Amino acid sequence: MNIIKTDIVSPEYDILWDDISDVIKDAAPRDILIVVNPFTPGSQESGQLQKMLEACKLVPEQYNIIQLASDRMVAWYQLREKLDPKIIFLIGILPSQLGISSLFKLNAPNRFNDRTWLATVSLNELEQNKQLKQQLWTDGMKPVFVDGATQTKRA
């Protein structure tokens, strides 16, 4: 007999317990995790992301890039345990896609779960809005990645 009937957690969140090996592939722990909408290698989006990372003087040994479709969810706790990033850069990805019920200020550093988070709109939206792109650089990327507002050296 079921006395209490309630939908505390919707079944759509069951995916947060699924294995994420297909998402992270063979990625090793690195200080920076970039989660971005899917793009094709050699595409305009790919080039734009590469330019953004080069502007921050980041090298591939410092970061992992994970492409996540807008209709896909991956558990943050699993990413945290397997990749242990210190900085998470969400590009066109909502925190809710990682099972996080929190709002982040766009284009500025946020603190959550003892880590620095930087959230922004998709690469396509950044390309179409130069003012937003400038704000991301000035208020977010430069303080976090260039000025060293957060420690990014792995012990």
N, CA and C of each residue as an Amber inpcrd file, in Angstrom:
protein
   465
   0.8430000  -1.1760000   0.0000000   0.0000000   0.0000000   0.0000000
   0.8930000   1.2460000   0.0000000   0.6260000   2.1490000  -0.9160000
   1.3690000   3.3850000  -1.0140000   0.5470000   4.4910000  -0.3540000
   0.9820000   4.9130000   0.8290000   0.2320000   5.9070000   1.5920000
   0.5040000   7.3220000   1.0740000   1.7640000   7.5960000   0.7530000
   2.1440000   8.9370000   0.3060000   2.4450000   8.8950000  -1.1840000
   1.7360000   9.6900000  -1.9130000   1.9840000   9.7960000  -3.3470000
   2.5420000  11.1810000  -3.6290000   3.7820000  11.2230000  -4.1190000
   4.4040000  12.5000000  -4.4200000   5.4370000  12.3240000  -5.5240000
   5.6290000  13.3440000  -6.2990000   6.6560000  13.3520000  -7.3330000
   7.7700000  14.2940000  -6.8740000   8.5750000  13.8320000  -5.9360000
   9.6550000  14.6690000  -5.4210000  10.6980000  14.8970000  -6.5050000
  11.1080000  13.8240000  -7.1470000  12.0840000  13.9210000  -8.2230000
  11.4850000  13.2810000  -9.4650000  11.4150000  14.0380000 -10.5090000
  10.8510000  13.5640000 -11.7680000  11.7380000  12.4690000 -12.3650000
  11.1320000  11.4790000 -13.0140000  11.9150000  10.3980000 -13.6280000
  12.9150000  10.8650000 -14.6890000  12.7230000  12.0660000 -15.2410000
  13.6600000  12.5690000 -16.2460000  15.0600000  12.7560000 -15.6760000
  15.1790000  12.8630000 -14.3520000  16.4800000  13.0470000 -13.7200000
  17.2010000  11.7300000 -13.4500000  16.5870000  10.6050000 -13.7680000
  17.2410000   9.3110000 -13.5990000  18.5210000   9.2210000 -14.4290000
  18.5750000   9.9700000 -15.5060000  19.7550000   9.9630000 -16.3670000
  21.0070000  10.4260000 -15.6220000  20.8390000  11.1660000 -14.5540000
  21.9840000  11.6700000 -13.7960000  22.7510000  10.5610000 -13.0890000
  22.2020000   9.3570000 -13.1000000  22.9020000   8.2140000 -12.4990000
  23.5080000   7.3190000 -13.5680000  23.3270000   7.6700000 -14.8330000
  23.8870000   6.8810000 -15.9280000  25.3940000   7.0680000 -16.0180000
  26.0640000   6.0880000 -16.5890000  27.4990000   6.1470000 -16.8210000
  27.7980000   7.2520000 -17.8400000  28.8570000   8.0270000 -17.5970000
  29.1810000   9.1470000 -18.4870000  30.4400000   8.8880000 -19.3220000
  30.8660000   7.6460000 -19.3900000  32.0780000   7.3090000 -20.1490000
  31.9950000   7.7580000 -21.6040000  30.8070000   7.6900000 -22.2020000
  30.6580000   8.1040000 -23.5940000  30.8240000   9.6120000 -23.7620000
  30.6350000  10.3560000 -22.6870000  30.7700000  11.8150000 -22.7510000
  32.2160000  12.2390000 -22.5100000  32.8420000  11.6720000 -21.4870000
  34.2030000  12.1080000 -21.1490000  35.2810000  11.3430000 -21.9160000
  34.8970000  10.2200000 -22.5120000  35.8250000   9.3850000 -23.2880000
  37.0680000   9.0590000 -22.4550000  38.2480000   9.3970000 -22.9240000
  39.4780000   9.0670000 -22.1950000  40.0910000  10.2910000 -21.5200000
  39.2860000  11.2830000 -21.2070000  39.7800000  12.5180000 -20.5950000
  40.3920000  12.2450000 -19.2200000  41.5020000  12.9040000 -18.9640000
  42.1920000  12.8060000 -17.6800000  41.8900000  14.0640000 -16.8660000
  42.0480000  14.0050000 -15.5450000  41.8050000  15.2070000 -14.7290000
  42.6850000  16.3800000 -15.1720000  42.0320000  17.5130000 -15.3670000
  42.7210000  18.7560000 -15.7180000  42.0460000  19.8900000 -14.9680000
  42.7390000  21.0110000 -14.8670000  42.2410000  22.1270000 -14.0660000
  41.0050000  22.8030000 -14.6340000  40.8540000  22.7590000 -15.9630000
  39.7590000  23.4850000 -16.5970000  38.8840000  22.5060000 -17.3790000
  37.5880000  22.6280000 -17.1680000  36.6190000  21.8380000 -17.9170000
  35.7610000  22.8010000 -18.7250000  35.7420000  22.5980000 -20.0310000
  34.9260000  23.4170000 -20.9200000  33.7980000  22.5350000 -21.4220000
  32.5690000  22.9350000 -21.1500000  31.4030000  22.1880000 -21.6020000
  30.6820000  23.0910000 -22.6040000  30.5440000  22.5830000 -23.8190000
  30.0570000  23.4050000 -24.9220000  29.0670000  22.6010000 -25.7570000
  28.2000000  23.3110000 -26.4790000  27.3040000  22.6540000 -27.4310000
  28.1350000  21.9830000 -28.5200000  27.6050000  20.9210000 -29.1240000
  28.3630000  20.2230000 -30.1700000  28.6960000  21.1250000 -31.3530000
  29.8810000  20.9130000 -31.9090000  30.3070000  21.6090000 -33.1160000
  31.1480000  20.6450000 -33.9410000  31.2780000  20.9510000 -35.2090000
  32.0480000  20.1230000 -36.1260000  33.4950000  20.6040000 -36.1390000
  34.4560000  19.6790000 -36.0740000  35.8590000  20.1020000 -36.1820000
  36.0790000  20.8870000 -37.4710000  36.8050000  21.9850000 -37.3640000
  37.0650000  22.8280000 -38.5280000  35.9690000  23.8300000 -38.8260000
  34.8820000  23.7940000 -38.0540000  33.7720000  24.7240000 -38.2750000
  34.1010000  26.1050000 -37.7220000  33.2260000  27.0510000 -37.9960000
  33.3840000  28.4090000 -37.4730000  33.3770000  28.3900000 -35.9460000
  32.4890000  27.5890000 -35.3510000  32.4180000  27.4880000 -33.8890000
  33.7140000  26.9380000 -33.3150000  34.2510000  25.9260000 -33.9660000
  35.5190000  25.3360000 -33.5300000  36.6320000  26.3730000 -33.5600000
  36.7000000  27.1300000 -34.6450000  37.6990000  28.1820000 -34.7730000
  37.5340000  29.2730000 -33.7340000  36.2910000  29.6330000 -33.4750000
  36.0310000  30.6720000 -32.4820000  36.4570000  30.2130000 -31.0910000
  36.1250000  28.9770000 -30.7370000  36.5270000  28.4500000 -29.4320000
  38.0490000  28.4200000 -29.3200000  38.7130000  27.9930000 -30.3670000
  40.1720000  27.9390000 -30.3500000  40.7680000  29.3270000 -30.1480000
  40.2130000  30.3300000 -30.8230000  40.6910000  31.7080000 -30.6530000
  40.4840000  32.1860000 -29.2180000  39.3440000  31.8250000 -28.6270000
  39.0630000  32.2220000 -27.2410000  40.1000000  31.6190000 -26.2930000
  40.4130000  30.3550000 -26.5050000  41.3760000  29.6700000 -25.6340000
  42.7860000  30.2180000 -25.8350000  43.1280000  30.5230000 -27.0780000
  44.4370000  31.1020000 -27.3590000  44.5670000  32.4970000 -26.7590000
  43.4920000  33.2860000 -26.7830000  43.5150000  34.6260000 -26.1830000
  43.8040000  34.5450000 -24.6860000  43.3960000  33.4500000 -24.0760000
  43.6280000  33.2460000 -22.6390000  44.9710000  32.5780000 -22.3800000
  45.7130000  32.2840000 -23.4550000  47.0020000  31.6120000 -23.3600000
  46.8870000  30.2360000 -22.7010000  45.7810000  29.5590000 -23.0060000
  45.5790000  28.2110000 -22.4860000  46.1200000  27.1970000 -23.4860000
  46.7140000  26.1460000 -22.9760000  47.2240000  25.0630000 -23.8150000
  46.4010000  23.8150000 -23.5400000  46.3030000  22.9090000 -24.5030000
  45.4480000  21.7180000 -24.3510000  45.7110000  20.8930000 -23.0850000
  46.9110000  20.9310000 -22.5620000  47.2190000  20.1750000 -21.3470000
  46.5170000  20.7420000 -20.1160000  45.9310000  21.9290000 -20.2260000
  45.2580000  22.5590000 -19.0910000  43.7590000  22.2950000 -19.0480000
  43.1800000  21.8420000 -20.1620000  41.7220000  21.7590000 -20.1960000
  41.2150000  20.4950000 -20.8850000  39.9710000  20.1750000 -20.5600000
  39.1850000  19.1590000 -21.2600000  38.0100000  19.8790000 -21.9000000
  37.6540000  19.4670000 -23.1050000  36.4650000  20.0050000 -23.7700000
  35.4740000  18.8620000 -23.9210000  34.2750000  19.0960000 -23.4110000
  33.1950000  18.1260000 -23.5420000  32.0750000  18.7880000 -24.3160000
  31.6050000  18.1190000 -25.3620000  30.4760000  18.6280000 -26.1370000
  29.2120000  17.9620000 -25.6350000  28.2130000  18.7850000 -25.3240000
  26.9770000  18.2850000 -24.7430000  25.7840000  18.8880000 -25.4820000
  24.9720000  18.0320000 -26.0650000  23.7840000  18.4970000 -26.7940000
  22.8090000  19.1690000 -25.8280000  22.0180000  20.0950000 -26.3350000
  21.0990000  20.8620000 -25.4860000  20.0300000  19.9990000 -24.8320000
  19.7670000  18.8150000 -25.3920000  18.7540000  17.9390000 -24.7970000
  19.3690000  16.8270000 -23.9400000  20.6560000  16.9220000 -23.6650000
  21.3640000  15.8910000 -22.9020000  21.7090000  16.4060000 -21.5160000
  21.6290000  15.5210000 -20.5300000  22.0320000  15.8510000 -19.1640000
  23.1710000  14.9230000 -18.7540000  24.1250000  15.4820000 -18.0110000
  25.2340000  14.7240000 -17.4540000  25.4140000  15.2030000 -16.0240000
  25.6150000  14.2840000 -15.1120000  25.7030000  14.6280000 -13.6950000
  27.0040000  15.3460000 -13.3520000  26.8680000  16.5120000 -12.7230000
  28.0310000  17.2730000 -12.2850000  28.8690000  16.4550000 -11.3110000
  28.2400000  15.7480000 -10.3950000  29.0140000  15.0080000  -9.3960000
  29.9240000  13.9760000 -10.0660000  29.4970000  13.4190000 -11.1870000
  30.3440000  12.4550000 -11.8970000  31.4950000  13.1590000 -12.6180000
  31.2060000  14.2950000 -13.2290000  32.2740000  15.0770000 -13.8620000
  33.2970000  15.5020000 -12.8150000  32.8110000  15.9460000 -11.6730000
  33.6920000  16.3840000 -10.5890000  34.5870000  15.2400000 -10.1190000
  34.0130000  14.0630000  -9.9060000  34.7820000  12.9260000  -9.4020000
  35.7840000  12.4000000 -10.4260000  35.4190000  12.3920000 -11.6980000
  36.2880000  11.8030000 -12.7210000  37.3110000  12.7840000 -13.2850000
  36.9550000  14.0690000 -13.3800000  37.8410000  15.0420000 -14.0190000
  38.4160000  16.0770000 -13.0600000  37.8120000  16.2540000 -11.8930000
  38.2780000  17.1530000 -10.8360000  38.7160000  18.5320000 -11.3280000
  37.8590000  19.2290000 -12.0800000  38.2540000  20.5610000 -12.5530000
  38.1630000  21.6000000 -11.4360000  38.9790000  22.6280000 -11.5640000
  38.9360000  23.7590000 -10.6310000  38.1020000  24.8990000 -11.2160000
  38.0880000  24.9520000 -12.5560000  37.3160000  25.9770000 -13.2690000
  36.4410000  25.2610000 -14.2900000  35.1620000  25.6360000 -14.3260000
  34.2260000  25.0590000 -15.2740000  33.6940000  26.1950000 -16.1470000
  33.8880000  26.0740000 -17.4390000  33.4840000  27.0930000 -18.4040000
  32.3230000  26.5180000 -19.2150000  31.1160000  27.0120000 -18.9450000
  29.9180000  26.5570000 -19.6400000  29.6340000  27.4960000 -20.8050000
  29.6610000  26.9580000 -22.0100000  29.4090000  27.7660000 -23.2020000
  28.1380000  27.2460000 -23.8590000  27.0450000  27.9610000 -23.6510000
  25.7540000  27.5530000 -24.2000000  25.1270000  26.3830000 -23.4490000
  25.6310000  26.0720000 -22.2860000  25.1510000  24.9550000 -21.4720000
  24.5360000  25.5140000 -20.1960000  23.3530000  25.0420000 -19.8680000
  22.6880000  25.4730000 -18.6460000  23.1560000  24.6230000 -17.4660000
  23.2680000  25.2020000 -16.2780000  23.6350000  24.4050000 -15.1050000
  22.6920000  23.2170000 -14.8860000  21.4270000  23.3880000 -15.2370000
  20.4620000  22.2980000 -15.0530000  20.8110000  21.0710000 -15.8910000
  21.5480000  21.2470000 -16.9900000  21.9840000  20.1080000 -17.7900000
  23.0070000  19.2580000 -17.0480000  23.5800000  19.8230000 -15.9940000
  24.5310000  19.0960000 -15.1580000  23.8790000  18.6840000 -13.8440000
  22.5620000  18.8260000 -13.7640000  21.8380000  18.4600000 -12.5520000
  22.0110000  19.4760000 -11.4390000  22.3550000  20.7040000 -11.7860000
  22.5860000  21.7640000 -10.8030000  21.3960000  22.7060000 -10.8010000
  20.8020000  22.8730000  -9.6400000  19.6680000  23.7890000  -9.4910000
  20.1840000  25.1050000  -8.9290000  20.8720000  25.8430000  -9.7490000
  21.4530000  27.1060000  -9.3370000  21.4930000  28.0350000 -10.5390000
  21.4010000  29.2980000 -10.2820000  21.5240000  30.2940000 -11.3450000
  22.9110000  30.9150000 -11.2720000  23.5640000  31.0160000 -12.4060000
  24.8730000  31.6350000 -12.4720000  24.7570000  32.9510000 -13.2220000
  25.5000000  33.9370000 -12.7630000  25.5750000  35.2030000 -13.4710000
  26.3550000  34.9680000 -14.7570000  25.7990000  35.4020000 -15.8780000
  26.4610000  35.2080000 -17.1610000  27.6930000  36.0960000 -17.3060000
  28.7100000  35.5470000 -17.9490000  29.9210000  36.2740000 -18.3250000
  30.7180000  36.8200000 -17.1520000  30.5570000  36.2250000 -15.9880000
  31.3070000  36.6360000 -14.8070000  31.5760000  35.3990000 -13.9580000
  32.6760000  35.4040000 -13.2080000  32.9730000  34.2470000 -12.3630000
  31.9070000  34.0350000 -11.2900000  31.5800000  32.7810000 -11.0530000
  30.6450000  32.3770000 -10.0070000  31.3400000  31.3190000  -9.1550000
  31.0360000  31.2880000  -7.8690000  31.5690000  30.2360000  -7.0030000
  30.4410000  29.2680000  -6.6930000  30.7130000  27.9840000  -6.9150000
  29.7480000  26.9320000  -6.6070000  30.5350000  25.6480000  -6.3930000
  30.2320000  24.9350000  -5.3260000  30.8620000  23.6540000  -5.0230000
  32.3880000  23.7820000  -4.9370000  32.8380000  24.8780000  -4.3200000
  34.2670000  25.1570000  -4.1250000  35.0460000  25.2330000  -5.4340000
  34.3860000  25.6680000  -6.4850000  35.0180000  25.8150000  -7.7800000
  34.5610000  27.1230000  -8.4260000  35.2990000  27.5490000  -9.4270000
  34.9360000  28.7470000 -10.1760000  34.2130000  28.3180000 -11.4400000
  33.0740000  28.9370000 -11.6660000  32.2420000  28.6450000 -12.8400000
  32.1320000  29.9110000 -13.6650000  32.2190000  29.7510000 -14.9710000
  32.0250000  30.8520000 -15.9010000  31.0140000  30.3720000 -16.9370000
  29.8560000  31.0030000 -16.9590000  28.7850000  30.6000000 -17.8720000
  28.5370000  31.7050000 -18.8880000  28.3040000  31.2800000 -20.1190000
  27.9820000  32.2350000 -21.1690000  27.0370000  31.5740000 -22.1750000
  26.6460000  32.3400000 -23.1570000  25.7400000  31.8660000 -24.2060000
  26.5290000  31.0060000 -25.1950000  25.8600000  30.4790000 -26.1930000
  26.4970000  29.6030000 -27.1760000  27.5150000  30.3560000 -28.0280000
  28.3710000  29.6020000 -28.6810000  29.3700000  30.1970000 -29.5810000
  28.7040000  30.9850000 -30.6980000  27.5870000  30.4790000 -31.2270000
  26.8610000  31.2010000 -32.2860000  26.3470000  32.5410000 -31.7850000
  25.7740000  32.5510000 -30.5900000  25.2600000  33.7990000 -30.0250000
  26.3860000  34.7880000 -29.7510000  27.5180000  34.2930000 -29.2860000
  28.6610000  35.1800000 -29.0510000  29.1380000  35.8130000 -30.3520000
  29.1530000  35.0190000 -31.4030000  29.6080000  35.5230000 -32.6950000
  28.6780000  36.6160000 -33.2240000  27.3950000  36.5070000 -32.9350000
  26.4190000  37.4730000 -33.4270000  26.3210000  38.7220000 -32.5600000
  26.8260000  38.6690000 -31.3400000  26.6880000  39.7860000 -30.4160000
  28.0650000  40.2090000 -29.8980000  28.6680000  41.1540000 -30.5700000
  30.0270000  41.6050000 -30.2230000  30.1030000  42.2090000 -28.8240000
  29.0380000  42.8900000 -28.4060000  29.0300000  43.4960000 -27.0700000
  29.0620000  42.4080000 -25.9890000  28.2960000  41.3650000 -26.1920000
  28.2730000  40.2440000 -25.2510000  29.6280000  39.5400000 -25.2190000
  30.2280000  39.4030000 -26.3800000  31.5500000  38.7820000 -26.4860000
  32.5900000  39.6110000 -25.7320000  32.5040000  40.9180000 -25.8660000
  33.4200000  41.8180000 -25.1580000  33.2080000  41.7190000 -23.6480000
  31.9490000  41.6450000 -23.2250000  31.6430000  41.5180000 -21.8040000
  32.2100000  40.2070000 -21.2510000  32.0810000  39.1290000 -22.0040000
  32.6300000  37.8500000 -21.5740000  34.1330000  37.9530000 -21.3730000
  34.8090000  38.5980000 -22.3080000  36.2520000  38.7510000 -22.1870000
  36.6280000  39.6150000 -20.9800000  36.0080000  40.7910000 -20.8820000
  36.3680000  41.7560000 -19.8450000  35.9960000  41.2900000 -18.4330000
  34.7760000  40.7930000 -18.2750000  34.2800000  40.4430000 -16.9390000
  34.5090000  38.9870000 -16.5450000  34.7550000  38.1240000 -17.5430000
  34.8480000  36.7000000 -17.2410000  36.1730000  36.0590000 -17.5820000
  36.4690000  35.9490000 -18.8580000  37.6450000  35.2050000 -19.2860000
  38.9600000  35.8380000 -18.8300000  39.0920000  37.1450000 -18.9840000
  40.3370000  37.8030000 -18.5940000  40.5900000  37.6720000 -17.0890000
  39.6130000  37.9730000 -16.2230000  39.8750000  37.8110000 -14.7830000
  40.1620000  36.3580000 -14.3760000  39.4560000  35.4160000 -14.9630000
  39.6100000  34.0170000 -14.5620000  40.8690000  33.3880000 -15.1460000
  41.0700000  33.5390000 -16.4520000  42.1380000  32.8110000 -17.1260000
  43.4390000  33.5980000 -17.2990000  43.3610000  34.9110000 -17.4720000
  44.5640000  35.6960000 -17.7500000  45.1200000  36.3320000 -16.4840000
  44.2620000  37.0290000 -15.7350000  44.7180000  37.7320000 -14.5430000
  44.9200000  36.8060000 -13.3510000  44.4630000  35.5610000 -13.4870000
  44.6560000  34.5870000 -12.4090000  43.8120000  34.8500000 -11.1810000
  42.5670000  35.2800000 -11.4010000  41.6720000  35.5270000 -10.2720000
  41.4420000  34.2410000  -9.4840000  41.6580000  33.1090000 -10.1230000
  41.5520000  31.8140000  -9.4490000  42.8030000  31.0120000  -9.7450000
  43.1560000  30.1600000  -8.8470000  44.3330000  29.3100000  -9.0120000
  44.0160000  28.2010000 -10.0140000  44.8390000  28.0440000 -11.0420000
  44.6030000  26.9880000 -12.0300000  45.7810000  26.0110000 -12.1160000
  46.6550000  26.0170000 -11.1610000  47.7710000  25.0810000 -11.1630000
  47.4090000  23.8690000 -10.3340000  47.5330000  22.7020000 -10.9390000
  47.2390000  21.4510000 -10.2400000  48.4330000  21.0770000  -9.3840000
  48.1650000  20.7140000  -8.1360000  49.2400000  20.3560000  -7.2070000
  49.8330000  19.0080000  -7.5620000
